[in-house]
Short mmCIF file of C-alpha atoms in Angstrom, two decimals:
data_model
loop_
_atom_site.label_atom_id
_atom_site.label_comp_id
_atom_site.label_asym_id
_atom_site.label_seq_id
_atom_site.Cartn_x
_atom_site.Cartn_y
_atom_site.Cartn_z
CA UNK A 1 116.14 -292.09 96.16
CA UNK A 2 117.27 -288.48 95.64
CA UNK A 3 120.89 -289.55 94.56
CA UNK A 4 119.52 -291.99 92.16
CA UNK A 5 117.28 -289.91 90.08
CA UNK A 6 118.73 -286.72 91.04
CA UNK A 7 115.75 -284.48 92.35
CA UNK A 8 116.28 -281.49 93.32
CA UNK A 9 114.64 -278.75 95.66
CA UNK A 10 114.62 -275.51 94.74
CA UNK A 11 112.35 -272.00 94.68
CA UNK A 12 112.07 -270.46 98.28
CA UNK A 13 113.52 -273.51 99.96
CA UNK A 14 116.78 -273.26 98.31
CA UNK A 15 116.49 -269.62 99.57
CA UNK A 16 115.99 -270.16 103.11
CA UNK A 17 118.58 -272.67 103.30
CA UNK A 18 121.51 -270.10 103.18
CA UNK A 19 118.92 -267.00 104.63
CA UNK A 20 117.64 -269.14 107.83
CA UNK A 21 114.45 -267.15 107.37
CA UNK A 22 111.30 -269.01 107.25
CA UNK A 23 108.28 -268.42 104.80
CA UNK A 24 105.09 -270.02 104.25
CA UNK A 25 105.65 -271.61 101.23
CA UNK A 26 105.42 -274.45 98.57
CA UNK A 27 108.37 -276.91 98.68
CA UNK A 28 109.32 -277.06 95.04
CA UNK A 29 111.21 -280.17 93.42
CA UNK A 30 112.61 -281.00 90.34
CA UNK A 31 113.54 -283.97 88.29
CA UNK A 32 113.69 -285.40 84.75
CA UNK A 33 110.31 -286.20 83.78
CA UNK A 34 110.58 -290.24 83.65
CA UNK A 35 111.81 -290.10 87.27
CA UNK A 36 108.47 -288.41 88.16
CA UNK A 37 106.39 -291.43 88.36
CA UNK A 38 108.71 -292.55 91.14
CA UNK A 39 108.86 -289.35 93.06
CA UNK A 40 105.42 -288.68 92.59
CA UNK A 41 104.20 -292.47 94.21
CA UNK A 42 107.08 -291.71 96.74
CA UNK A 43 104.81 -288.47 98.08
CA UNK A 44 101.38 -290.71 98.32
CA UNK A 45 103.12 -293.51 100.39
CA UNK A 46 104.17 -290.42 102.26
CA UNK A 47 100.47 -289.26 102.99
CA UNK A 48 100.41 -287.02 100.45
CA UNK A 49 97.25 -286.91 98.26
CA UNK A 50 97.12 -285.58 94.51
CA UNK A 51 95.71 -282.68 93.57
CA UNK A 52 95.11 -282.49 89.87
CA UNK A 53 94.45 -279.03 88.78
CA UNK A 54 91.84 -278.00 86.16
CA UNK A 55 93.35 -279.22 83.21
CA UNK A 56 94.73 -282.92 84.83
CA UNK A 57 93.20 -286.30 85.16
CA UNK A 58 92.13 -287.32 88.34
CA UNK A 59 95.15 -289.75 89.69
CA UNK A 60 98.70 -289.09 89.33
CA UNK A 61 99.32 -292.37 87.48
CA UNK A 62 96.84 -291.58 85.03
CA UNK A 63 98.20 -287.77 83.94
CA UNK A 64 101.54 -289.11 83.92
CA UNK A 65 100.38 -291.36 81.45
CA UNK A 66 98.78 -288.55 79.48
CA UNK A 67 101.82 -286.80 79.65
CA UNK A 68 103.95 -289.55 78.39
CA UNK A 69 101.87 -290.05 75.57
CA UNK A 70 102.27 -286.55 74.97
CA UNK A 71 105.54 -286.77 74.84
CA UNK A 72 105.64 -289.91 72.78
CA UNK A 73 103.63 -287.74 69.87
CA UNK A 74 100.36 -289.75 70.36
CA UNK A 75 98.26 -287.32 73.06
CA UNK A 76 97.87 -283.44 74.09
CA UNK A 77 100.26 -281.80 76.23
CA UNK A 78 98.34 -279.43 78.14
CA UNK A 79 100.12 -277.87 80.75
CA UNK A 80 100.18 -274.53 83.06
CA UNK A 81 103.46 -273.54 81.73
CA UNK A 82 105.02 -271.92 78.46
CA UNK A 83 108.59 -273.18 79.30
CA UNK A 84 110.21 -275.09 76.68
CA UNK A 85 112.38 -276.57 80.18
CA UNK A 86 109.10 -277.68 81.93
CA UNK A 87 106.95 -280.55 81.02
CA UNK A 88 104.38 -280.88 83.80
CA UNK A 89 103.90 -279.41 87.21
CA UNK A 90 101.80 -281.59 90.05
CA UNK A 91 100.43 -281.11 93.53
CA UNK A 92 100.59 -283.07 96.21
CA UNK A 93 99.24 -281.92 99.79
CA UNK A 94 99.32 -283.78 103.43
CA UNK A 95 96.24 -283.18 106.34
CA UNK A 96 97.86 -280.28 107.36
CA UNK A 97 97.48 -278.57 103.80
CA UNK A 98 101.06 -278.80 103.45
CA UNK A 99 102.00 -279.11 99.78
CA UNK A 100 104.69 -280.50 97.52
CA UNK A 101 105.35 -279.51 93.83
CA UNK A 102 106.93 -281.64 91.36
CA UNK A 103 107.82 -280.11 88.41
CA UNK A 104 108.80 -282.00 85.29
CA UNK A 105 112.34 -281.28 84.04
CA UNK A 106 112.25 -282.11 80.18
CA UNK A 107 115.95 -282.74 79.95
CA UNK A 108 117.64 -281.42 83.22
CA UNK A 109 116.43 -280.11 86.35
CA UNK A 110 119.25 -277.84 86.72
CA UNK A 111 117.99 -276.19 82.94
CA UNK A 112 114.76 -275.07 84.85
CA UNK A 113 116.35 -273.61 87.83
CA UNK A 114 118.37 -271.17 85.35
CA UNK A 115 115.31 -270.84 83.41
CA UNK A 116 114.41 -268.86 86.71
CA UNK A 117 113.44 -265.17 86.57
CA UNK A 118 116.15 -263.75 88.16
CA UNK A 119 119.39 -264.77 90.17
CA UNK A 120 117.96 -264.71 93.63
CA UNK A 121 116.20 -268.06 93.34
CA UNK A 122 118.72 -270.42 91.34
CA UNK A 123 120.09 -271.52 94.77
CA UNK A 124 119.03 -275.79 94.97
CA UNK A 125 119.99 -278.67 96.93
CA UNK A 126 120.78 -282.11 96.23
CA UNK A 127 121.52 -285.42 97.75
CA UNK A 128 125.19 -284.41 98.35
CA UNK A 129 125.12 -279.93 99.38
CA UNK A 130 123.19 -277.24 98.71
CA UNK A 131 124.10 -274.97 96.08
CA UNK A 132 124.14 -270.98 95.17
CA UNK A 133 125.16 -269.89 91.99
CA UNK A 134 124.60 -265.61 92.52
CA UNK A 135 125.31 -265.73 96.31
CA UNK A 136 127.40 -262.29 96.56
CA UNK A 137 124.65 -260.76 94.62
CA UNK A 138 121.58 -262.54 96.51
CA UNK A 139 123.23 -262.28 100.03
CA UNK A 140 125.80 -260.00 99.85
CA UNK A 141 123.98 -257.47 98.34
CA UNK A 142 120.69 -258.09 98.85
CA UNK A 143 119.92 -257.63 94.77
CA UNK A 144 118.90 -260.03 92.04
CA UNK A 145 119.48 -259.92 88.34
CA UNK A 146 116.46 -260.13 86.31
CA UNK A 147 116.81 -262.45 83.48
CA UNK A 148 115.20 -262.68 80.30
CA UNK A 149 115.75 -266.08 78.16
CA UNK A 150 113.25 -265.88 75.71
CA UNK A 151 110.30 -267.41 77.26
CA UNK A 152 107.47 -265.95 79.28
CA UNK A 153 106.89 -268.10 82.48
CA UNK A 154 103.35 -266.72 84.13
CA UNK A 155 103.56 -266.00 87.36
CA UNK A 156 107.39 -264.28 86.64
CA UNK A 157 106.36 -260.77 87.70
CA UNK A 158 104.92 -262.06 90.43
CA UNK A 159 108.15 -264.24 91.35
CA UNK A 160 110.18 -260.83 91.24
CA UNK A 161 107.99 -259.40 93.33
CA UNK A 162 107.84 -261.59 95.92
CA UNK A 163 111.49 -260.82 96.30
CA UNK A 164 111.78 -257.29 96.35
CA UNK A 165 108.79 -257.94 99.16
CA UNK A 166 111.63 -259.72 100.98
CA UNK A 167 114.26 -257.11 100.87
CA UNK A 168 115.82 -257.66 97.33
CA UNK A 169 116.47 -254.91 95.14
CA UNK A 170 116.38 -255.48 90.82
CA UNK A 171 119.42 -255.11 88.72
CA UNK A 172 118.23 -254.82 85.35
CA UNK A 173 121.84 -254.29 83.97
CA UNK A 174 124.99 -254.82 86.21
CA UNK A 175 127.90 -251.84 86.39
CA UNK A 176 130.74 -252.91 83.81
CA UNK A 177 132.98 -253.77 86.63
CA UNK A 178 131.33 -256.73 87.62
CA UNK A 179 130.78 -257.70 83.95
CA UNK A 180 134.34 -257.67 84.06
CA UNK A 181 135.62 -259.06 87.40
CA UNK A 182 136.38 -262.96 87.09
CA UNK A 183 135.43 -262.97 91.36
CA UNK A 184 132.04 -261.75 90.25
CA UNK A 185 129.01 -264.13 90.25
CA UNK A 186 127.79 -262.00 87.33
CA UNK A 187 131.09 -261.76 85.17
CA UNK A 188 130.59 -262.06 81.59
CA UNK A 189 134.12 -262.61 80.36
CA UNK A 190 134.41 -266.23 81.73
CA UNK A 191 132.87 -269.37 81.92
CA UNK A 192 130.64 -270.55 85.58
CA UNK A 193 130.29 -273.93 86.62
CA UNK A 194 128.69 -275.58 89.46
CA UNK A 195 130.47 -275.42 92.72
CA UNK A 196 132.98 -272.80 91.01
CA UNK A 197 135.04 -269.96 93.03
CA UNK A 198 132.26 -268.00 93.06
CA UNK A 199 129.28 -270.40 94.09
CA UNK A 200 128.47 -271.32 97.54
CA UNK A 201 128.23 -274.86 98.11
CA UNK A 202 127.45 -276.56 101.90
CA UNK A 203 128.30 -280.04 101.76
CA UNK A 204 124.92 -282.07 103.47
CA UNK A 205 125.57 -285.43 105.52
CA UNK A 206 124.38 -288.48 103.54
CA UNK A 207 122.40 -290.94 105.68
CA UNK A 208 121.98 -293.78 103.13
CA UNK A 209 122.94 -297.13 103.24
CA UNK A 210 125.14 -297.11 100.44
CA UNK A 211 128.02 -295.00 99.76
CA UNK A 212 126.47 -291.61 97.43
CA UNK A 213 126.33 -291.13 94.07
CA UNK A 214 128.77 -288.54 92.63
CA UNK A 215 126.74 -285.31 92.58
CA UNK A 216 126.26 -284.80 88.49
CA UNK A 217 125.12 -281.32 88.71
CA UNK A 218 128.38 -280.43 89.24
CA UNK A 219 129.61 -281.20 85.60
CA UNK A 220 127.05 -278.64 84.48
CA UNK A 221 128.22 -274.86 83.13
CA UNK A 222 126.98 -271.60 82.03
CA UNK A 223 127.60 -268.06 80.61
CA UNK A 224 126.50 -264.65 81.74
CA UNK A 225 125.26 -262.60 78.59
CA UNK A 226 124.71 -258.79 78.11
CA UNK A 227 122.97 -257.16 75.80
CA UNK A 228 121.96 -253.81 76.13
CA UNK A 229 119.51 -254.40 78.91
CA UNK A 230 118.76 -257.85 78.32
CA UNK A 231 120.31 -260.43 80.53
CA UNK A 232 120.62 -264.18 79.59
CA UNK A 233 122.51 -267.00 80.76
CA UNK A 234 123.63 -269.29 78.30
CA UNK A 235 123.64 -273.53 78.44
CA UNK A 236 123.39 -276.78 77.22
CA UNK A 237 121.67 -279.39 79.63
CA UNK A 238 123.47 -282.19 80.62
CA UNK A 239 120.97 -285.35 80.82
CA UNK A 240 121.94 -287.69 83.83
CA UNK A 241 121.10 -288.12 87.76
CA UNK A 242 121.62 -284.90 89.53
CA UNK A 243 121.99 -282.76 86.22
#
């Protein structure tokens, strides 16, 4: 199913892939938001239950439905979020209070993941590797680039935070010389892409029936931008499985 509608996990699970540490934590996925109605009836066959929050109708089925009338023009959005990239987050949780979100991409999954607050966390995997756009700077370094595009996401402090609580230190502005150097995961002078010379990218075994799908997310690129001590990376979303 993953290769078909291209989800995507991300947040600290993308993290711990390439750390091997473990945390007690959400698993966080991502997909465009008409794919959610499969993903999300995927989790209940899987023993998952819904948990709407305050603001949510009572089944999934139903706030999906609210939310695609929303998005239709012809209901209220109402949502936890003041991301332009997100349009709905749900919860789903097993017995053993294990939980699952699925957050509602609103053209690409890959836009929210660098709609992240900072470097550290735009590490994802798909149906075909996992991914790490910054890993000198995450792993190497043990620092993350804070990143400001234009939109407050609550809970952002918070994410950066829970970082430096991990052993990351902030870069609010990196030294000219990696501006500068095209090995650099944070050089400004040239293009990135997914699965460039300077992303980390460990190919997974797929175990379907069918040959994969060509991993999309790869045709996707971006640009580091400076300004004073604003950092922003700069996009435009590529619709499509896996983007």
């Amino acid at each position: 199913m993953e290769s078909a509608i291209g989800l995507l996990l991300s947040g600290s699970a993308g993290y711990q892939f390439f750390t091997r540490e473990m945390y007690n934590s959400d698993l966080d996925t991502y997909c465009v938001f008409e794919a959610c109605v499969v993903v999300g009836q995927w989790y209940l066959s899987a023993q998952y239950m819904f948990r709407p929050r305050t603001h949510q109708l009572p089944s999934f089925s139903a706030d999906f439905e609210r939310m695609k009338e929303a998005q239709d023009g012809i209901g209220d959005e109402d949502t936890d979020y003041n991301d332009a990239s997100i349009v709905q987050v749900w919860d789903f949780e097993n017995s053993t209070l294990e939980r699952i979100q699925l957050i509602a991409a609103r053209h690409s999954a890959l836009e929210v993941i660098l709609s992240f607050h900072s470097t550290c966390v735009m590490n994802f995997i798909s149906h075909r590797a996992a991914y790490s756009l910054f890993p000198r700077t995450t792993f190497k370094h043990k620092a993350m680039l804070v990143v400001d595009n234009g939109r407050e996401t609550p809970g952002s402090n918070e994410g950066v935070q829970k970082y430096v609580e991990r052993g990351l230190k902030v870069i609010h502005s990196p030294s000219v010389t990696r501006i500068l150097d095209t090995t650099s995961d944070l050089v400004a002078v040239s293009p990135r892409f997914v699965n460039d010379s300077r992303t980390w990218c460990v190919p997974i075994e797929f175990c379907g029936s069918t040959d994969p799908q060509p991993d999309f997310v790869e045709a996707n690129s971006f640009k580091m931008e400076y300004h004073h001590e604003t950092n922003k990376i700069i996009w435009m979303a590529i619709t499509g499985p896996g983007c």
